[in-house]
PDB file of C-alpha atoms in Angstrom:
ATOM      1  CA  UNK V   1     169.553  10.928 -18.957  1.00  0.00           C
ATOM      2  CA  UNK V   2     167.037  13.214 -19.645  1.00  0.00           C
ATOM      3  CA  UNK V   3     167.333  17.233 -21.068  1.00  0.00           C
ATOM      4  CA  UNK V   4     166.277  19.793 -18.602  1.00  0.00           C
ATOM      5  CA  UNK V   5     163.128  22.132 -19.631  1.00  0.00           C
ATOM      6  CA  UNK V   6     162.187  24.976 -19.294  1.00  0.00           C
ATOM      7  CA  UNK V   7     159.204  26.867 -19.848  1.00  0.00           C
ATOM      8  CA  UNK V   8     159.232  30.948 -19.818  1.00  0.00           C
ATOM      9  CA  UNK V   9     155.969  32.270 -19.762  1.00  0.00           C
ATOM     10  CA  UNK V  10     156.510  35.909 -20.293  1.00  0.00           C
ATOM     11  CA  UNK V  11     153.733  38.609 -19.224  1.00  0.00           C
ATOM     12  CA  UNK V  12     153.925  41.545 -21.264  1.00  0.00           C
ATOM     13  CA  UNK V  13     157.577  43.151 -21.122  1.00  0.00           C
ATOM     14  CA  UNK V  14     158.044  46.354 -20.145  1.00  0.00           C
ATOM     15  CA  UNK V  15     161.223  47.861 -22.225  1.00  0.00           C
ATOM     16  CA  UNK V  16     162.416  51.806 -23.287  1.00  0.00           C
ATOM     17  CA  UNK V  17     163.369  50.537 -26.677  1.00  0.00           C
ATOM     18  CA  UNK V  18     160.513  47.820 -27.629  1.00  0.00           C
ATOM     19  CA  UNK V  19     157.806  45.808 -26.123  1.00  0.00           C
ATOM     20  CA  UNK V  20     154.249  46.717 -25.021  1.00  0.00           C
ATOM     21  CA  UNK V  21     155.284  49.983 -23.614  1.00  0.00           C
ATOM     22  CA  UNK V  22     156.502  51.549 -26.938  1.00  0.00           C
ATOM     23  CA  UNK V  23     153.618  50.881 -28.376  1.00  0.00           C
ATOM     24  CA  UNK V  24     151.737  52.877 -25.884  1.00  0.00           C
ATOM     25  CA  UNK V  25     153.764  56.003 -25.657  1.00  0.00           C
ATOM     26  CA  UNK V  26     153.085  57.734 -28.721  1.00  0.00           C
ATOM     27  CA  UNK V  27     149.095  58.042 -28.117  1.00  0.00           C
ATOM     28  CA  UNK V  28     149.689  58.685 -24.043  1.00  0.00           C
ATOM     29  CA  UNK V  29     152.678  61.494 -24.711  1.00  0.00           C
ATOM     30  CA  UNK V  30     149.636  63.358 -26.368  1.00  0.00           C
ATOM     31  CA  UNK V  31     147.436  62.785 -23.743  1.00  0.00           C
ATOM     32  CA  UNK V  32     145.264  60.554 -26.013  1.00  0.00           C
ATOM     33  CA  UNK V  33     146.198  57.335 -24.227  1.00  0.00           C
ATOM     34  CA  UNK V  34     143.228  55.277 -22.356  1.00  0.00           C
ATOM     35  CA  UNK V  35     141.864  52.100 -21.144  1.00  0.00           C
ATOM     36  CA  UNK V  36     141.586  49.215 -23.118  1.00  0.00           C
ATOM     37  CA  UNK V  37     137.953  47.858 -23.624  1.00  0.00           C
ATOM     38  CA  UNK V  38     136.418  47.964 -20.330  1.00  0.00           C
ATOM     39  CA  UNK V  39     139.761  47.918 -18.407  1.00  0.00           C
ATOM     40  CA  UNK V  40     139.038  45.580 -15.980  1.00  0.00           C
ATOM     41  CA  UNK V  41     140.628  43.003 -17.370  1.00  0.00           C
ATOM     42  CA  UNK V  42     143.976  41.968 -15.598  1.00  0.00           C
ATOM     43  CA  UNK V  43     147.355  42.711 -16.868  1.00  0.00           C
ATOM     44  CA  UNK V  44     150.663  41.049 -16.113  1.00  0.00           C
ATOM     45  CA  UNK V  45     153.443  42.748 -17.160  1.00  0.00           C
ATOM     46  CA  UNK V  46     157.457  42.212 -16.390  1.00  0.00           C
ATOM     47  CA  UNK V  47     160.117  44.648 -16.651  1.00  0.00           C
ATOM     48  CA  UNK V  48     162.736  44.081 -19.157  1.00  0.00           C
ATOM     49  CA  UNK V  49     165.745  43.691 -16.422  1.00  0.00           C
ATOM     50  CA  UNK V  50     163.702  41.415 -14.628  1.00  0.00           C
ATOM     51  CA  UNK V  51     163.183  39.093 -17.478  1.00  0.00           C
ATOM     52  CA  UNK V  52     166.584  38.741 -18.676  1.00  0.00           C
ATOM     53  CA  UNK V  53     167.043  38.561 -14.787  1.00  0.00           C
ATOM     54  CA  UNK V  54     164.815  35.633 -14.349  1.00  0.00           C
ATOM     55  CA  UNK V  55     166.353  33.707 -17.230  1.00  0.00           C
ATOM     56  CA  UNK V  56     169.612  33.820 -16.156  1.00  0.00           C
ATOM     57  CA  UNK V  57     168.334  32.863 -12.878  1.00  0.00           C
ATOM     58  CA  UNK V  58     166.531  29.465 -14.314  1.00  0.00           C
ATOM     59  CA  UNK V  59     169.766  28.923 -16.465  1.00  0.00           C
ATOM     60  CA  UNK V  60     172.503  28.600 -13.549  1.00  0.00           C
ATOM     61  CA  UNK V  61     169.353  26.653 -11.248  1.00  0.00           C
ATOM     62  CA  UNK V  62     170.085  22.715 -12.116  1.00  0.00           C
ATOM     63  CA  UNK V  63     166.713  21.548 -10.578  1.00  0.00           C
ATOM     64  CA  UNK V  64     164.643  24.449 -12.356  1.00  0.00           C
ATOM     65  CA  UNK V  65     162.265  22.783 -14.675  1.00  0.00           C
ATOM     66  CA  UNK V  66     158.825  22.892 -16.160  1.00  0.00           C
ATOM     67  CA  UNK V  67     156.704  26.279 -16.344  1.00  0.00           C
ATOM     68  CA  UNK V  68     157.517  29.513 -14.749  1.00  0.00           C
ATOM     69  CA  UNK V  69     155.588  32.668 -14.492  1.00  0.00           C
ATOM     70  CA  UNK V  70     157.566  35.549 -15.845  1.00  0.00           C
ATOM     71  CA  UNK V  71     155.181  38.441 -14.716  1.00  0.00           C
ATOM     72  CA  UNK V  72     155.823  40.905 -11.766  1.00  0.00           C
ATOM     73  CA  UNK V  73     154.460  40.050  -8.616  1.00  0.00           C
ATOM     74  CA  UNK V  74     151.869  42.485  -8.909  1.00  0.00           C
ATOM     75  CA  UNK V  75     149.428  42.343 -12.046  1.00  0.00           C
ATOM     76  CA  UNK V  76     147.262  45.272 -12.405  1.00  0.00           C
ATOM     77  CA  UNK V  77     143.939  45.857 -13.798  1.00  0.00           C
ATOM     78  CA  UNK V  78     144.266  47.747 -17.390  1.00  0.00           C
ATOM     79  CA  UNK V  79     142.673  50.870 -16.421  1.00  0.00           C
ATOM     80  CA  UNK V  80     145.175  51.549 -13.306  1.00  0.00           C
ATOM     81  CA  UNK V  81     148.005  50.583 -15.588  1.00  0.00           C
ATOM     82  CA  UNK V  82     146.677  53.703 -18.035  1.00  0.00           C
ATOM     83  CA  UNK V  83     146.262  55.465 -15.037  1.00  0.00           C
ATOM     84  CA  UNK V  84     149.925  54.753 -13.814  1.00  0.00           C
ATOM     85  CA  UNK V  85     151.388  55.596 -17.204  1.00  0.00           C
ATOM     86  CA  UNK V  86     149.360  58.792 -17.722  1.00  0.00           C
ATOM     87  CA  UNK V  87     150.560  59.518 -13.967  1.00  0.00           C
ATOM     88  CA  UNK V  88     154.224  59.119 -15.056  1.00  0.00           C
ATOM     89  CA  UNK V  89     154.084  61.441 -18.162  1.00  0.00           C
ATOM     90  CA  UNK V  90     151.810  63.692 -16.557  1.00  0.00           C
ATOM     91  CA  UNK V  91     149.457  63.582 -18.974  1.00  0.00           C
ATOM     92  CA  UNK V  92     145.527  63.292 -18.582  1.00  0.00           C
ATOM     93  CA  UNK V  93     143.660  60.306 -19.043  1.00  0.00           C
ATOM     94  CA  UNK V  94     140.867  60.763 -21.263  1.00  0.00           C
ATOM     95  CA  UNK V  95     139.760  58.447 -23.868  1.00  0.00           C
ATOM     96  CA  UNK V  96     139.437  54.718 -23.543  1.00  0.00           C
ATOM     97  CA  UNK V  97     140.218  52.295 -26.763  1.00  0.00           C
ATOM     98  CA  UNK V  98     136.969  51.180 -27.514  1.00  0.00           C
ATOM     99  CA  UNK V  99     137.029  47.007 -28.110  1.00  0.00           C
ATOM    100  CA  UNK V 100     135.718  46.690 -31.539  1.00  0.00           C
ATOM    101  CA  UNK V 101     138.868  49.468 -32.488  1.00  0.00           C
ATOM    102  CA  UNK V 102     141.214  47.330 -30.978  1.00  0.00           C
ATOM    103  CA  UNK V 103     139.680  44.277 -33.045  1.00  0.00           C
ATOM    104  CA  UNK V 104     139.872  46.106 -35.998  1.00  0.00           C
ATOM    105  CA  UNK V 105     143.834  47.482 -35.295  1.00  0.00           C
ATOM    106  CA  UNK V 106     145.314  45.087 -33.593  1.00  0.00           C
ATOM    107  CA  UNK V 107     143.751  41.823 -34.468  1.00  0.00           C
ATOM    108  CA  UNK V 108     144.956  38.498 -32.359  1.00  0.00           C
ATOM    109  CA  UNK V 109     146.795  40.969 -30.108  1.00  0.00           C
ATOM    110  CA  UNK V 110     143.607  42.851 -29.181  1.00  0.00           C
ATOM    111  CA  UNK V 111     142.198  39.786 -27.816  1.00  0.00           C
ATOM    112  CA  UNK V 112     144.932  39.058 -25.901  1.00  0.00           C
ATOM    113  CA  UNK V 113     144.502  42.532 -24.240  1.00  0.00           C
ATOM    114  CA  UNK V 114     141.471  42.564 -23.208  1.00  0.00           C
ATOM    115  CA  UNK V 115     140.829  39.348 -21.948  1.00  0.00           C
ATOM    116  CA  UNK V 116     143.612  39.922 -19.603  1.00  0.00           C
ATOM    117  CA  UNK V 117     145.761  37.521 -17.387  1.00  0.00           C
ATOM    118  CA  UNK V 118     146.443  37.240 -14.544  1.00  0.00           C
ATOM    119  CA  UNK V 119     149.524  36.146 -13.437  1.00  0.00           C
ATOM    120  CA  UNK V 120     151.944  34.872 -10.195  1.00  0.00           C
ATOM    121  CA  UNK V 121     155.309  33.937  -9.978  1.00  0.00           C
ATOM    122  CA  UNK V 122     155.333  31.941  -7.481  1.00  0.00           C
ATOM    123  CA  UNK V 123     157.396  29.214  -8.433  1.00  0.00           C
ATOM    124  CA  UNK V 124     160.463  31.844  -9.234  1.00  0.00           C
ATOM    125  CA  UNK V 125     160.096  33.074  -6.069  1.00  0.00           C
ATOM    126  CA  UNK V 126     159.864  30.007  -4.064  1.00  0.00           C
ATOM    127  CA  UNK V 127     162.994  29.257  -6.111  1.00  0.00           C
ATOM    128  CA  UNK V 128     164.637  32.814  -4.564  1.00  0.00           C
ATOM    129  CA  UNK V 129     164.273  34.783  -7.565  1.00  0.00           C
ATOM    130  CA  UNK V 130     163.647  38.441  -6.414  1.00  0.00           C
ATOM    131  CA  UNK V 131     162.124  40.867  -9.002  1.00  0.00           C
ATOM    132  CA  UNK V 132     164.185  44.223  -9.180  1.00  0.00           C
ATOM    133  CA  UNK V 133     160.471  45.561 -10.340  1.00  0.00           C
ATOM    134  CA  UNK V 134     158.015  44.221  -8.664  1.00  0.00           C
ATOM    135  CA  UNK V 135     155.996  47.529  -8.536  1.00  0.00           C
ATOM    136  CA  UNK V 136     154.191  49.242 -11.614  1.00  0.00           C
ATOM    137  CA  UNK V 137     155.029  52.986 -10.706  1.00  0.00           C
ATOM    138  CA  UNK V 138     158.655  52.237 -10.129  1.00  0.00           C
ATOM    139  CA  UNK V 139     158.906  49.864 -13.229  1.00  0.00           C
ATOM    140  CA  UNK V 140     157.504  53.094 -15.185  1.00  0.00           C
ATOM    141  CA  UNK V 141     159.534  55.487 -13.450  1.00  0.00           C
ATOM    142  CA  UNK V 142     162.733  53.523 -13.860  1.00  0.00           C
ATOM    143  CA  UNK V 143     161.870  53.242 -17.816  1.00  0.00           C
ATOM    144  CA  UNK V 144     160.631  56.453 -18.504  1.00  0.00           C
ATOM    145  CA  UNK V 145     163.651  58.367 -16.631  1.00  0.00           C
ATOM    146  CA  UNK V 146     165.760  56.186 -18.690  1.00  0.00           C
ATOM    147  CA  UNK V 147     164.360  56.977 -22.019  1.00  0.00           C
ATOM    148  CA  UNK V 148     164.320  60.914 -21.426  1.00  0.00           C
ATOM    149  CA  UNK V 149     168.210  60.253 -21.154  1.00  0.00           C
ATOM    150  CA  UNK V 150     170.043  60.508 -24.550  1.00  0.00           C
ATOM    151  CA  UNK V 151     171.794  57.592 -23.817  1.00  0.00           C
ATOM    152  CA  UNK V 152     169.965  55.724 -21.567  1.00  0.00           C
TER     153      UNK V 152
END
């Protein structure tokens, strides 16, 4: 008898206290934040609930196996995700992150970011997963309103 596998591919996750998102903040609070590159590059992204959502979901399925997206069902390109974010903290959008700065700061990561992916979860959904966040704006809202609270 064989052991069951599974494989998680997670997008970039979306979290108040860590992950891609915290990393942003600080630059777009001041109204510095921007595109990456030439932001056309797609982005998949997940929100932290849904992750820990989807696991649990592929933990108590006994026929789940193999690869599974674990992205929202809507990827954006990068500039409308600065756009979004700026939107939420009502802050402009002026400068974009220039590639060879990104290169230089971030190193493997930056390539990561702006090649983009772009990613479906189809299989978890086929499967009857349901994403809590399957929308940018309310992913942003719900982690942003979160984070102005003292206690979450």
């Amino acid at each position: 008898m064989g052991t069951r596998v599974v494989l998680v591919r997670t997008a970039l996750v979306l979290a108040r206290d860590g992950g891609f998102l915290q990393r942003l903040l600080p630059l777009f609070r001041l109204g510095l934040g921007g595109r990456l590159g030439t932001g056309r590059q797609w982005m998949s992204w997940v929100h932290i609930e849904d992750q820990i959502g989807l696991i649990d979901f592929l933990l108590h399925q006994p026929d789940a196996s193999g690869p599974y997206n674990a992205c929202a069902p809507a990827p954006v390109r990068n500039a409308d995700f600065a756009r979004s974010l700026a939107h939420c903290l009502h802050r402009p959008l002026l400068l974009p992150v220039p590639a060879v700065v990104m290169k230089a700061t971030l190193g493997e990561l930056a390539g990561l970011l702006l090649g983009g992916q772009h990613g479906q979860p189809a299989r978890l959904q086929d499967e009857g997963f349901r994403f809590r966040f399957g929308d940018l704006d309310a992913a942003l809202a719900d982690l942003l309103d979160q984070a102005a609270k003292p206690n979450g």
